[in-house]
mmCIF file of C-alpha atoms and ligand atoms in Angstrom:
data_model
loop_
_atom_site.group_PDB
_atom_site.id
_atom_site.type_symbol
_atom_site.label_atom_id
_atom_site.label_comp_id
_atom_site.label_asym_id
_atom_site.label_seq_id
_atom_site.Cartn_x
_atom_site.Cartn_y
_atom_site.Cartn_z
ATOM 1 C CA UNK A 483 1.987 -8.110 26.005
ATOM 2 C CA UNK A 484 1.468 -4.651 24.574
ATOM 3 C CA UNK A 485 -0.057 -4.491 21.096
ATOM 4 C CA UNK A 486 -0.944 -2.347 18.573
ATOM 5 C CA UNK A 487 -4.652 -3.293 17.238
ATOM 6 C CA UNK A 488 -6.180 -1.548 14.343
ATOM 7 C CA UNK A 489 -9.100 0.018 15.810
ATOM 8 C CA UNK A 490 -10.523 1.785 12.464
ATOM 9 C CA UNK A 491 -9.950 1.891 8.666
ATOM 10 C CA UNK A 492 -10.333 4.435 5.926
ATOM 11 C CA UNK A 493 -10.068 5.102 2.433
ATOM 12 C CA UNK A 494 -10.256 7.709 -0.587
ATOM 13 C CA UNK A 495 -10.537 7.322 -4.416
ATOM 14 C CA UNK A 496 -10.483 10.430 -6.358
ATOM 15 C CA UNK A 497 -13.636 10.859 -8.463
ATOM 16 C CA UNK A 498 -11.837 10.402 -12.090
ATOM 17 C CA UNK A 499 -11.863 6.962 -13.197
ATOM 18 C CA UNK A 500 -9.830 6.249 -16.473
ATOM 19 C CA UNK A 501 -10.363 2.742 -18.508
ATOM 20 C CA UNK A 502 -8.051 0.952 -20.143
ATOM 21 C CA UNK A 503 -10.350 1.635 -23.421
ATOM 22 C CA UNK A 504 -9.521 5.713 -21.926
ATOM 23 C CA UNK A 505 -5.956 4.776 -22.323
ATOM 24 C CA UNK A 506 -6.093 3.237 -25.723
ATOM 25 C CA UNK A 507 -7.218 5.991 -27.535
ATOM 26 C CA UNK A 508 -4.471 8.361 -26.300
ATOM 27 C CA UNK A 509 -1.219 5.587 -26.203
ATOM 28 C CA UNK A 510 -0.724 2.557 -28.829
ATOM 29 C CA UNK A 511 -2.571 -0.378 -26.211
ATOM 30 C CA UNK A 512 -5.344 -2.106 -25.496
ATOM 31 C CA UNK A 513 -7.682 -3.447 -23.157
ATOM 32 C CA UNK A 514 -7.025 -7.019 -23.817
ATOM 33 C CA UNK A 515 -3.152 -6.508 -23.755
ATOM 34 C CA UNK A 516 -3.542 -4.923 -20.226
ATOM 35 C CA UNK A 517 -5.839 -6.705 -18.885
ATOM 36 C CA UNK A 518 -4.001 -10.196 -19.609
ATOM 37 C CA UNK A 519 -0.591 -8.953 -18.567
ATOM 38 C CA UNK A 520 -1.551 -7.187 -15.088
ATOM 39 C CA UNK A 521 -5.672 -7.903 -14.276
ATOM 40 C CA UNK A 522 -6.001 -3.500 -14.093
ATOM 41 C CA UNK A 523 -9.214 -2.713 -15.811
ATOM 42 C CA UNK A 524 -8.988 1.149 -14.349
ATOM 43 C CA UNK A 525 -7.562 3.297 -12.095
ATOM 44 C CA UNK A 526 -8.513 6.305 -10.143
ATOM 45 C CA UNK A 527 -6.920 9.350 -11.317
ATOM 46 C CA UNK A 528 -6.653 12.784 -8.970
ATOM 47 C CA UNK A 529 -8.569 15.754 -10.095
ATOM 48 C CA UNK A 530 -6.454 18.653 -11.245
ATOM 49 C CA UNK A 531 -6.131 20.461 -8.179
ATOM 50 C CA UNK A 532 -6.109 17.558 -5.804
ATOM 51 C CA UNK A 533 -3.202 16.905 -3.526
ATOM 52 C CA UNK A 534 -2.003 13.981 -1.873
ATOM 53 C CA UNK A 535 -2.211 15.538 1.451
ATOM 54 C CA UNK A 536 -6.016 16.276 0.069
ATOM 55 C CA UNK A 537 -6.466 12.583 -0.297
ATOM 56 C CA UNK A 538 -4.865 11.300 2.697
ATOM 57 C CA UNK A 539 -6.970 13.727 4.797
ATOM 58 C CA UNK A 540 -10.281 12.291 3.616
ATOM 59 C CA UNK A 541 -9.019 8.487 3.977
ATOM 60 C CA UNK A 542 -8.067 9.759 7.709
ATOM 61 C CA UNK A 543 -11.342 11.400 8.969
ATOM 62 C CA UNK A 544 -13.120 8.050 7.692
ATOM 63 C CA UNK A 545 -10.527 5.885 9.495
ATOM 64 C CA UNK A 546 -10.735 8.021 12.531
ATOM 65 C CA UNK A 547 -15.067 8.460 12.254
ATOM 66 C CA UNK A 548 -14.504 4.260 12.062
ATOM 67 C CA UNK A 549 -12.977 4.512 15.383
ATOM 68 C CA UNK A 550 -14.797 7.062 17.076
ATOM 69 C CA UNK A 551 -11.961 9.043 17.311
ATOM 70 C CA UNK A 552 -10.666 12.709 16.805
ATOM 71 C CA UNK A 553 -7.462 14.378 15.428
ATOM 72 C CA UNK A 554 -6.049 15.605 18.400
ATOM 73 C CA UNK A 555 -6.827 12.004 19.918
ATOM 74 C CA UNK A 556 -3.493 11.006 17.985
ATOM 75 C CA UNK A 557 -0.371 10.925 19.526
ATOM 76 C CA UNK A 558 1.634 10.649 15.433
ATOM 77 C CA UNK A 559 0.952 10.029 12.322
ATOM 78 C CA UNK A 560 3.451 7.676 9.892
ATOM 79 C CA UNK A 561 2.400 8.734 6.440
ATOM 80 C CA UNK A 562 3.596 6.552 3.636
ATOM 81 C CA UNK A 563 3.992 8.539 -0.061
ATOM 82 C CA UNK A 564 6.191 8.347 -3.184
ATOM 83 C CA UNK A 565 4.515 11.927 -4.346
ATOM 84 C CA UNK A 566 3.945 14.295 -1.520
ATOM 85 C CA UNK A 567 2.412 17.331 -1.872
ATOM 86 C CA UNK A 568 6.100 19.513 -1.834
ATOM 87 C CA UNK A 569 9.204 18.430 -1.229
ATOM 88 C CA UNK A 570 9.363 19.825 2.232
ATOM 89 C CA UNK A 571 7.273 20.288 4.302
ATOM 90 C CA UNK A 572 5.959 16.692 5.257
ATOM 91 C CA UNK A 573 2.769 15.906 3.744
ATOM 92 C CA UNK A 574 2.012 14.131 7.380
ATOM 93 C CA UNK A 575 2.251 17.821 8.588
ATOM 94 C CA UNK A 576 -0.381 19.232 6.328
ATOM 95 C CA UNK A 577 -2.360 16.155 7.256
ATOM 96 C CA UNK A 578 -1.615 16.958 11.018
ATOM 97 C CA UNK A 579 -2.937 20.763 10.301
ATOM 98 C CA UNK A 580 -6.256 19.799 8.722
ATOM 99 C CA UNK A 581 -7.323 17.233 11.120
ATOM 100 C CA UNK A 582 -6.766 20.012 13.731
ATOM 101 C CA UNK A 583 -4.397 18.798 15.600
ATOM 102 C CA UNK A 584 -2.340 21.548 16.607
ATOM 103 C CA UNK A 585 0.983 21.014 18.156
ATOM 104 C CA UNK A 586 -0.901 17.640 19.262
ATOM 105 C CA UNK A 587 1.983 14.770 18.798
ATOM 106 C CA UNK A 588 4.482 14.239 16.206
ATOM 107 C CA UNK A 589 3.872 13.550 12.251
ATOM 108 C CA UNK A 590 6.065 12.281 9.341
ATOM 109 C CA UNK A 591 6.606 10.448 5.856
ATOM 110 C CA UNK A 592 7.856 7.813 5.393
ATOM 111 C CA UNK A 593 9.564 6.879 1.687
ATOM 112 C CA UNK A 594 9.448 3.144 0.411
ATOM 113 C CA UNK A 595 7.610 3.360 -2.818
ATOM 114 C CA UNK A 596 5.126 0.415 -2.912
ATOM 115 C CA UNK A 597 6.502 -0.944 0.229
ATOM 116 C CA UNK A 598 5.318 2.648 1.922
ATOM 117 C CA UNK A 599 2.673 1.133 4.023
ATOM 118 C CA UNK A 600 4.055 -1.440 5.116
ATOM 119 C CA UNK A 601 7.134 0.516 6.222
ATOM 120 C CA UNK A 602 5.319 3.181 7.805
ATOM 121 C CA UNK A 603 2.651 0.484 10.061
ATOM 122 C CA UNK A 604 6.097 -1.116 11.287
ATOM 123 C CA UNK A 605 7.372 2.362 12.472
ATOM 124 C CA UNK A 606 3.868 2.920 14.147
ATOM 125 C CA UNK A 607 3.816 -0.363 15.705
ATOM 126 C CA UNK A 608 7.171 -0.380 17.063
ATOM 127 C CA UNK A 609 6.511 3.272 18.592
ATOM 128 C CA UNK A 610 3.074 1.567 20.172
ATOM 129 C CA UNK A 611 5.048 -1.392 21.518
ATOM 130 C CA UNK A 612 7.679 0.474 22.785
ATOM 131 C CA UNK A 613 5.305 2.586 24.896
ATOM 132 C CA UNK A 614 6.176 6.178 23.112
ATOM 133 C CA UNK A 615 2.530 6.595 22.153
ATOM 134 C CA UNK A 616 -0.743 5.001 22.407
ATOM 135 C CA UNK A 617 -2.523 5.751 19.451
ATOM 136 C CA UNK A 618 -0.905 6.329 15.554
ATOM 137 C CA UNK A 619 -2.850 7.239 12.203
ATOM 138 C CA UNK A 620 -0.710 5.546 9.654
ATOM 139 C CA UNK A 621 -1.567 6.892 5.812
ATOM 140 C CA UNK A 622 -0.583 5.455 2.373
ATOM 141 C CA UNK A 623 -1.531 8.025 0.031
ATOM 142 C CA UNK A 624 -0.299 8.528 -3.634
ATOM 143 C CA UNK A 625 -0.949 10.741 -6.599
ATOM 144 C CA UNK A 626 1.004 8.332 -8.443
ATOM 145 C CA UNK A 627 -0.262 10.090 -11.849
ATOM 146 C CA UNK A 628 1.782 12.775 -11.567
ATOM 147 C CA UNK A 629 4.898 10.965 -12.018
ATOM 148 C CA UNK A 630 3.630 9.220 -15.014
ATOM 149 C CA UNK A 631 5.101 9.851 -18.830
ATOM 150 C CA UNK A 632 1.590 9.375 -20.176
ATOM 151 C CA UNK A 633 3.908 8.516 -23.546
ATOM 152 C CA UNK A 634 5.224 5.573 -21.944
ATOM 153 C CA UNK A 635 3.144 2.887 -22.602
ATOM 154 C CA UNK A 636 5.021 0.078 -20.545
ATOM 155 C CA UNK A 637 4.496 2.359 -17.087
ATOM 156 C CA UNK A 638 1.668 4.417 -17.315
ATOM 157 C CA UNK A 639 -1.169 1.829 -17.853
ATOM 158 C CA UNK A 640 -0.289 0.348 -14.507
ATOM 159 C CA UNK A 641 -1.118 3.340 -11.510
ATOM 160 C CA UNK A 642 -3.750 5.087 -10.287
ATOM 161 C CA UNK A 643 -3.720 7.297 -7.487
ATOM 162 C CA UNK A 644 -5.686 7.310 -3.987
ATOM 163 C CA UNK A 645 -5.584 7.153 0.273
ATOM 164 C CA UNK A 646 -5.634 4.613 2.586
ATOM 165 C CA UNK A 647 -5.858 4.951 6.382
ATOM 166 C CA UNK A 648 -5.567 2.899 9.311
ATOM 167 C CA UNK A 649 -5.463 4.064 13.291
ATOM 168 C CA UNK A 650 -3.351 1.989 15.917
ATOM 169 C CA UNK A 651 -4.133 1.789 19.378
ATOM 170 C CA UNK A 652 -1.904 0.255 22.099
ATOM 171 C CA UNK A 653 -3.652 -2.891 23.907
ATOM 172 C CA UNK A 654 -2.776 -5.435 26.305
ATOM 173 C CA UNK A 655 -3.299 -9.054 24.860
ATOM 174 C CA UNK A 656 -2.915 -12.151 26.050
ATOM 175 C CA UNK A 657 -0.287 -13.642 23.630
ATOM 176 C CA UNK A 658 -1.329 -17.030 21.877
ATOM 177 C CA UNK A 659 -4.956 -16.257 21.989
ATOM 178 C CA UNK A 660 -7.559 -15.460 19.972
ATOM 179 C CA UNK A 661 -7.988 -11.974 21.684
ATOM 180 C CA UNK A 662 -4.296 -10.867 21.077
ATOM 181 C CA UNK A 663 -5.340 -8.539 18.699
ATOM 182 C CA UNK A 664 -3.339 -6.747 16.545
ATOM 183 C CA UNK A 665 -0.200 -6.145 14.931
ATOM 184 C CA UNK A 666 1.713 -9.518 15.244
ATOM 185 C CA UNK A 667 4.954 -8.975 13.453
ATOM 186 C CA UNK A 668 6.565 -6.870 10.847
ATOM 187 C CA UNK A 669 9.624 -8.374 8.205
ATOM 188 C CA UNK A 670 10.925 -4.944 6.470
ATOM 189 C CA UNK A 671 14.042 -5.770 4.053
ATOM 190 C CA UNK A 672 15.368 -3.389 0.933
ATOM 191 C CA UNK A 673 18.898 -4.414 -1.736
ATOM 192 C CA UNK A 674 20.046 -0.812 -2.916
ATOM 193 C CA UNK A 675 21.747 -2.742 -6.037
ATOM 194 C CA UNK A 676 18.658 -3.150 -7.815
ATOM 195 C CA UNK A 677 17.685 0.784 -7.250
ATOM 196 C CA UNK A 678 17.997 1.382 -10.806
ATOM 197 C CA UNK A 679 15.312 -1.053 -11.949
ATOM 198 C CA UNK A 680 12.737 1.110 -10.978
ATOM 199 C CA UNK A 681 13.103 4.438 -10.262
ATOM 200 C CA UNK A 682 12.146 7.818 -10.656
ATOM 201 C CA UNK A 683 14.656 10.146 -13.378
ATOM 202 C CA UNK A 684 14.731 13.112 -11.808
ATOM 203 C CA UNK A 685 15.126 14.912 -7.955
ATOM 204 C CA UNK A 686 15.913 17.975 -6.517
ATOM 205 C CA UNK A 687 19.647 16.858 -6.166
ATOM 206 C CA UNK A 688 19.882 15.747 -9.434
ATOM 207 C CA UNK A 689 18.027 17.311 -12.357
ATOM 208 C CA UNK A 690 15.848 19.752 -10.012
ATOM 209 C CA UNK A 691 12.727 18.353 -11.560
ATOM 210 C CA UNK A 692 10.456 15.799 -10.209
ATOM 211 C CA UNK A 693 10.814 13.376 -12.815
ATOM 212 C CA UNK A 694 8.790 10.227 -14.323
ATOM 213 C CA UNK A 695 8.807 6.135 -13.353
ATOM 214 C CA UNK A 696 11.251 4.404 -15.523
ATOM 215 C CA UNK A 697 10.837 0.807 -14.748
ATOM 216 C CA UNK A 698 12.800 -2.864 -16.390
ATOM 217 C CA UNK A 699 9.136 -4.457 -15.853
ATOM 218 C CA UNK A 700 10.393 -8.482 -16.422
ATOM 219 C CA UNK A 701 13.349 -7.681 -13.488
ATOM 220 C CA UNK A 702 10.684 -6.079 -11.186
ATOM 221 C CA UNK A 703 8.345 -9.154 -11.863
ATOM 222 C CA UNK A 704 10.986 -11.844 -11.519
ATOM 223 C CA UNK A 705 12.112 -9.874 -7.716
ATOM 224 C CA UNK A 706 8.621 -8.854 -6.592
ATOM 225 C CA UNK A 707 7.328 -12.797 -7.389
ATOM 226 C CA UNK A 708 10.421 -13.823 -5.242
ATOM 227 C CA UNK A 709 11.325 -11.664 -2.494
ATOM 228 C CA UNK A 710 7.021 -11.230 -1.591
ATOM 229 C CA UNK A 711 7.166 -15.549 -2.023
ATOM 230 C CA UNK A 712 10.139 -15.313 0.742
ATOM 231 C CA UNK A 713 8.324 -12.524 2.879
ATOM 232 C CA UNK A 714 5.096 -14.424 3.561
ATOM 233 C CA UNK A 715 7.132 -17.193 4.458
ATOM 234 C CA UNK A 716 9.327 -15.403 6.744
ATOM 235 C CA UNK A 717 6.248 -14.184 8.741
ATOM 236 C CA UNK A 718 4.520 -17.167 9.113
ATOM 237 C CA UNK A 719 7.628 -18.859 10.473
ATOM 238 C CA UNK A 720 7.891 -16.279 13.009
ATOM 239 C CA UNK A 721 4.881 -16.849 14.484
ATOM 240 C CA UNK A 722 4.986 -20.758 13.875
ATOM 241 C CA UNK A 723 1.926 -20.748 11.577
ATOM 242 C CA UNK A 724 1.225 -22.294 8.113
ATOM 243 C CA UNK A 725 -0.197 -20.415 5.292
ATOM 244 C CA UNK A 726 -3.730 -22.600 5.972
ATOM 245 C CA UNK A 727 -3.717 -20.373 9.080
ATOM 246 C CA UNK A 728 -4.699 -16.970 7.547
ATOM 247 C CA UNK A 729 -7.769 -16.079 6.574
ATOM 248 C CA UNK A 730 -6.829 -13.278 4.134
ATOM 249 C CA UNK A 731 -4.433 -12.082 2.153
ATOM 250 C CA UNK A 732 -4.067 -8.743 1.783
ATOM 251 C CA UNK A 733 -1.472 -8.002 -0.713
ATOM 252 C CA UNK A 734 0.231 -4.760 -2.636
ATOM 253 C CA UNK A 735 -2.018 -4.629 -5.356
ATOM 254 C CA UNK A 736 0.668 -3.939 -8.618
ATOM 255 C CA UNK A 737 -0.403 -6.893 -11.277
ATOM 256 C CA UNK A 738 -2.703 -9.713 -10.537
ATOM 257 C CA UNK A 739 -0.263 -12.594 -11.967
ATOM 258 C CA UNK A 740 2.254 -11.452 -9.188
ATOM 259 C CA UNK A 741 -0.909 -11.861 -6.391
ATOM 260 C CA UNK A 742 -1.778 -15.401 -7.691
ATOM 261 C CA UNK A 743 2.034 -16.215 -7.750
ATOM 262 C CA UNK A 744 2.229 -15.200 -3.791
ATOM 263 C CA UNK A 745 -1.180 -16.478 -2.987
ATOM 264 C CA UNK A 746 -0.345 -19.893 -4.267
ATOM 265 C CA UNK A 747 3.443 -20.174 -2.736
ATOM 266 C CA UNK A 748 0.777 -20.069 0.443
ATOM 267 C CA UNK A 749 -1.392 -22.530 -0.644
ATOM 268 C CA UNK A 750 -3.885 -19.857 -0.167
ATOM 269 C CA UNK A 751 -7.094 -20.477 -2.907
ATOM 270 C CA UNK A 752 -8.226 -17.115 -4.470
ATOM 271 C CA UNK A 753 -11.585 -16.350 -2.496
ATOM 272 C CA UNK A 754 -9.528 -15.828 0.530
ATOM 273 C CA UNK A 755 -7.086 -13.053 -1.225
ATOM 274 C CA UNK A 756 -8.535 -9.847 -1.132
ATOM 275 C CA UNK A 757 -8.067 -8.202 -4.889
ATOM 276 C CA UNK A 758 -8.901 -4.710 -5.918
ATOM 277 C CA UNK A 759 -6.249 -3.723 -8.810
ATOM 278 C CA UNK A 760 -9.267 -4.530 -11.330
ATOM 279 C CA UNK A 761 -10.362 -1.004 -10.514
ATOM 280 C CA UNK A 762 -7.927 1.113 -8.932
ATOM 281 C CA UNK A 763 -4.333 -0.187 -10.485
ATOM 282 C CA UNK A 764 -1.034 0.121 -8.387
ATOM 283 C CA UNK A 765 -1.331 2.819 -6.005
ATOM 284 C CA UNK A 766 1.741 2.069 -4.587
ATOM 285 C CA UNK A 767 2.104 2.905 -1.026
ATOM 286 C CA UNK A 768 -2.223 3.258 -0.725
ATOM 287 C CA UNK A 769 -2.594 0.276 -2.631
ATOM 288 C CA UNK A 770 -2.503 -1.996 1.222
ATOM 289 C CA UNK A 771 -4.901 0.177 2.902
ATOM 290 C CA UNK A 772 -7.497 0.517 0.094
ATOM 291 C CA UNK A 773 -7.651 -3.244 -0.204
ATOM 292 C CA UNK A 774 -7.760 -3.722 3.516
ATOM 293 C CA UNK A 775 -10.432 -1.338 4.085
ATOM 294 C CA UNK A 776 -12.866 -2.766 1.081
ATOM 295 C CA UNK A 777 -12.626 -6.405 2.263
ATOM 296 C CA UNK A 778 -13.483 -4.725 5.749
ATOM 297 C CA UNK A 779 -16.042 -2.602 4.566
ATOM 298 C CA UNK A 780 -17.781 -5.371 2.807
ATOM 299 C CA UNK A 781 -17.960 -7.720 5.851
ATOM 300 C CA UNK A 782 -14.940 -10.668 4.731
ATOM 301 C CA UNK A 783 -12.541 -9.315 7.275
ATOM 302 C CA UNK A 784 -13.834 -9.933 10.992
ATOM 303 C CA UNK A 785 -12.769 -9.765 14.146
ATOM 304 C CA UNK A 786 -10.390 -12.440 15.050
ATOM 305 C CA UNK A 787 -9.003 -13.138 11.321
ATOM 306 C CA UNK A 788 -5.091 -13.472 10.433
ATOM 307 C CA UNK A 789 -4.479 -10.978 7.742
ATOM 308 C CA UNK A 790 -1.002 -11.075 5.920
ATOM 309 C CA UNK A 791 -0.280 -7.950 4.275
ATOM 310 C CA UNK A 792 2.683 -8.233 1.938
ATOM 311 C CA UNK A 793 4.411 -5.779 -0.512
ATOM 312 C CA UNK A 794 7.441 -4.614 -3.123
ATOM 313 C CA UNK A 795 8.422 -1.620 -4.607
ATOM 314 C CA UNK A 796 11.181 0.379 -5.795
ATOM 315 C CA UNK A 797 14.944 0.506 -3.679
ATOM 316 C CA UNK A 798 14.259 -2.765 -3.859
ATOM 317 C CA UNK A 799 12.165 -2.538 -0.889
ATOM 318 C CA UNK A 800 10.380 -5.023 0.651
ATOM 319 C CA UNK A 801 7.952 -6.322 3.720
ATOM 320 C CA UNK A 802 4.855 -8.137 5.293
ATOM 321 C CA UNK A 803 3.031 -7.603 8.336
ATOM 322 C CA UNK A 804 0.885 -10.367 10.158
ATOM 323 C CA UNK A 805 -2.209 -8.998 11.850
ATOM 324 C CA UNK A 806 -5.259 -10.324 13.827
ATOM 325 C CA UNK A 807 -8.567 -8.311 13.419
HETATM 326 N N1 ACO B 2313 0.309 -2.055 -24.353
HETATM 327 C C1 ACO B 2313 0.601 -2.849 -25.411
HETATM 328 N N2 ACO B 2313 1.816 -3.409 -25.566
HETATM 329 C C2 ACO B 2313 2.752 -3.159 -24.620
HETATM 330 C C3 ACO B 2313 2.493 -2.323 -23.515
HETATM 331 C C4 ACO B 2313 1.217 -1.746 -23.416
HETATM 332 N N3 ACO B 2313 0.851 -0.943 -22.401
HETATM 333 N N4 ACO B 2313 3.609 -2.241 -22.765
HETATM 334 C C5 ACO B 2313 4.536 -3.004 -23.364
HETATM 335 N N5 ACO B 2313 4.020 -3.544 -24.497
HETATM 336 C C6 ACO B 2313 4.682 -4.456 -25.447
HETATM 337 C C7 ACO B 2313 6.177 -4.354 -25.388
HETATM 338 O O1 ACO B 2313 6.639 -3.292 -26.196
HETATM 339 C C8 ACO B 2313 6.593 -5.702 -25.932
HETATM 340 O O2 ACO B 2313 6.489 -5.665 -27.330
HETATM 341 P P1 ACO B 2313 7.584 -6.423 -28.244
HETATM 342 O O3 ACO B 2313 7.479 -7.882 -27.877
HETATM 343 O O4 ACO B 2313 7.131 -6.108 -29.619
HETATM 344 O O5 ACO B 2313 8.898 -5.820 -27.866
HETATM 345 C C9 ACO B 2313 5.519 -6.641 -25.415
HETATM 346 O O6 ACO B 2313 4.403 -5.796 -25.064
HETATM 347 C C10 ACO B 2313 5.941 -7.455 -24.197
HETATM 348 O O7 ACO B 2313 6.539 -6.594 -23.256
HETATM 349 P P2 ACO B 2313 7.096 -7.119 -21.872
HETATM 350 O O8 ACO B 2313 7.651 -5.954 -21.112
HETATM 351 O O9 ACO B 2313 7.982 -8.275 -22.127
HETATM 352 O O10 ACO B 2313 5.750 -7.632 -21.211
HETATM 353 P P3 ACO B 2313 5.574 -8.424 -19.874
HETATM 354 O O11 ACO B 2313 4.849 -9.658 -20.118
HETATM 355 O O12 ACO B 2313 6.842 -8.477 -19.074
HETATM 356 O O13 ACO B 2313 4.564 -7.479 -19.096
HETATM 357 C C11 ACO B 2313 4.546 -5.829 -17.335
HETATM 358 C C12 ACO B 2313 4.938 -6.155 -18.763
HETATM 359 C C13 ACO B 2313 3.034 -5.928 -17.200
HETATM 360 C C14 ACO B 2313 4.980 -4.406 -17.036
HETATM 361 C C15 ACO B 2313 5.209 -6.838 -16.391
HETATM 362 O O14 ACO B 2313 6.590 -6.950 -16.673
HETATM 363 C C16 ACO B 2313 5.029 -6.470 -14.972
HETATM 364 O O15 ACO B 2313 3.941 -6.467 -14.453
HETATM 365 N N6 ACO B 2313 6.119 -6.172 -14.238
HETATM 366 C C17 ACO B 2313 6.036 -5.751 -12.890
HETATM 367 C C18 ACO B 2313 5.912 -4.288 -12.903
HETATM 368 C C19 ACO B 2313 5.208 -3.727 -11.713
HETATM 369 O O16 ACO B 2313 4.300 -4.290 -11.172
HETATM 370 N N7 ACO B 2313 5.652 -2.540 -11.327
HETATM 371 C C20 ACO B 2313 5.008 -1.793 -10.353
HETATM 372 C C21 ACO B 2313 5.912 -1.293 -9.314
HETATM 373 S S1 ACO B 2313 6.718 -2.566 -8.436
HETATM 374 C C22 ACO B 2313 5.573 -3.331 -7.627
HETATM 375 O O17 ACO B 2313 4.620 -2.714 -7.286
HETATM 376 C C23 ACO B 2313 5.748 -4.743 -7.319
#
């Protein structure tokens, strides 16, 4: 049974760090109001010159030191990102060029908003399993801040921006033990209708500007508490386990009410859900790998634990992978 294991995990957080205290003296909010309503405390925010191909190149060489690897041992990288650096080239390509690569395999983004990383580690596993390449770097990396009306009080309290990196590696495994390592299964599922509950109002086929989040937040609560709740389900019925069965969850870190919700559709108790939107507030399509790589980098995830990862964002667009450590 060919798998793809994780063999190494990075991440970046941009030096600024903004409060919600920061916030509240240049928008009409407060600490307590945003704290209650989504558990973010702070956020990350990119320096002024700092790209996300910048980002997702630092979160890479960590993942790839963590492996022991080097650029041009990658055969592709699957970069996730709402807010690449252009809108063409790639960002994956810039990241390809700075890890010097070369002409060394294949790289490209991959769009899905806060469902980014989960969308892109699907594409990477399925080219693993399918025995196109052995080895993928797959990136979530956002400079969500620059899409933010910093007027808008309702949408931009809840991002931060930063770079999250994991590398695949193909692997024979003896399915139904506790040495098939690895990616398990991937759910991926998006409804178009509901594109226009959050969204970005501008494009370079429609206004020619990049544009800011607009966002109904009660809709986008209501689907994300939902469609994750069906999601987690979904993979743990396709690989006939219960939600007692996984160790951790590792989920899209946007508001800590729609984490408990999830968590506790599971039966899950909250020491064995991995949390980080306290500091670094939705960073959409990095917001997976960040969390994964703290709970990994502070010992709770081990070799040989079930890890759900789970996530929602704009399109609707939503997913969950299962994975053994
Ligand atoms: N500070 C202070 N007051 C605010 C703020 C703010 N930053 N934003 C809104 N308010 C006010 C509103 O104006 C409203 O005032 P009113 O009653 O006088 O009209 C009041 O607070 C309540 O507003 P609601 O929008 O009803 O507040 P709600 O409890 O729904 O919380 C929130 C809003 C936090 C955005 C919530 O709807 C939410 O988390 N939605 C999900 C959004 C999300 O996570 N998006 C990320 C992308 S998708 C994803 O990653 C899953």
């Amino acid at each position: 049974m060919r798998r793809a294991k994780i063999i190494g995990c990075g991440s970046y957080l941009p030096e600024g760090v903004m409060t919600n205290d920061d916030l509240a003296r240049i928008i009409d909010t407060s600490n307590e109001w945003i704290e209650q309503r989504t558990g973010i405390k702070a956020r990350h925010i990119a320096g002024k010159k700092e790209t996300t191909s910048d980002m997702a190149t630092r979160a890479a060489r960590r993942a790839l030191e963590k492996a022991g690897l080097e650029g041009k041992d990658i055969d592709a990288i699957f970069l996730a990102t709402t807010t690449p650096d252009q809108t063409f080239p790639a960002t994956a390509v810039t990241v390809q060029d700075n890890l010097g690569m070369g002409d060394k395999g294949f790289a490209f983004d991959i769009q899905a908003v806060c469902s980014g990383f989960i969308y892109a580690l699907a594409t990477a596993d399925n080219f693993v399993k399918s025995g196109q390449i052995n080895r993928a770097l797959v990136i979530g990396a956002e400079r969500f801040s620059s899409l933010l009306d910093w007027t808008d009080r309702t949408t931009c309290v809840l991002f931060g921006d930063g770079a999250g990196a994991v590398i695949l590696e193909a692997d024979d495994a003896a399915k139904g033990t506790k040495k098939d390592r690895g990616i398990l299964s991937t759910h991926l599922h998006s409804e178009g209708a509901h594109r226009g509950q959050l969204y970005v109002d501008g494009g370079p086929a429609t206004t020619q500007t990049t544009g800011h989040v607009r966002m109904n937040g009660r809709e986008v609560f209501r689907h994300a508490v939902t469609r994750m709740g069906e999601v987690v389900v979904e993979a743990l019925k396709s690989n006939d386990l219960e939600g007692k069965d996984i160790q951790w969850l590792v989920p899209h870190q946007a508001n800590k009410r729609i984490i408990d919700a999830t968590a506790q559709k599971l039966g899950l108790p909250p020491e064995r859900v991995v949390i980080t939107v306290e500091q670094h507030g939705n960073t959409s399509a990095a917001s997976i790998p960040l969390a994964l790589c703290t709970a990994v980098e502070d010992g709770r995830i081990r070799s040989g634990d079930l890890i759900l990862m789970e996530a929602m964002g704009g399109g609707f667009t939503w997913g969950a992978a299962l994975a053994r450590w």
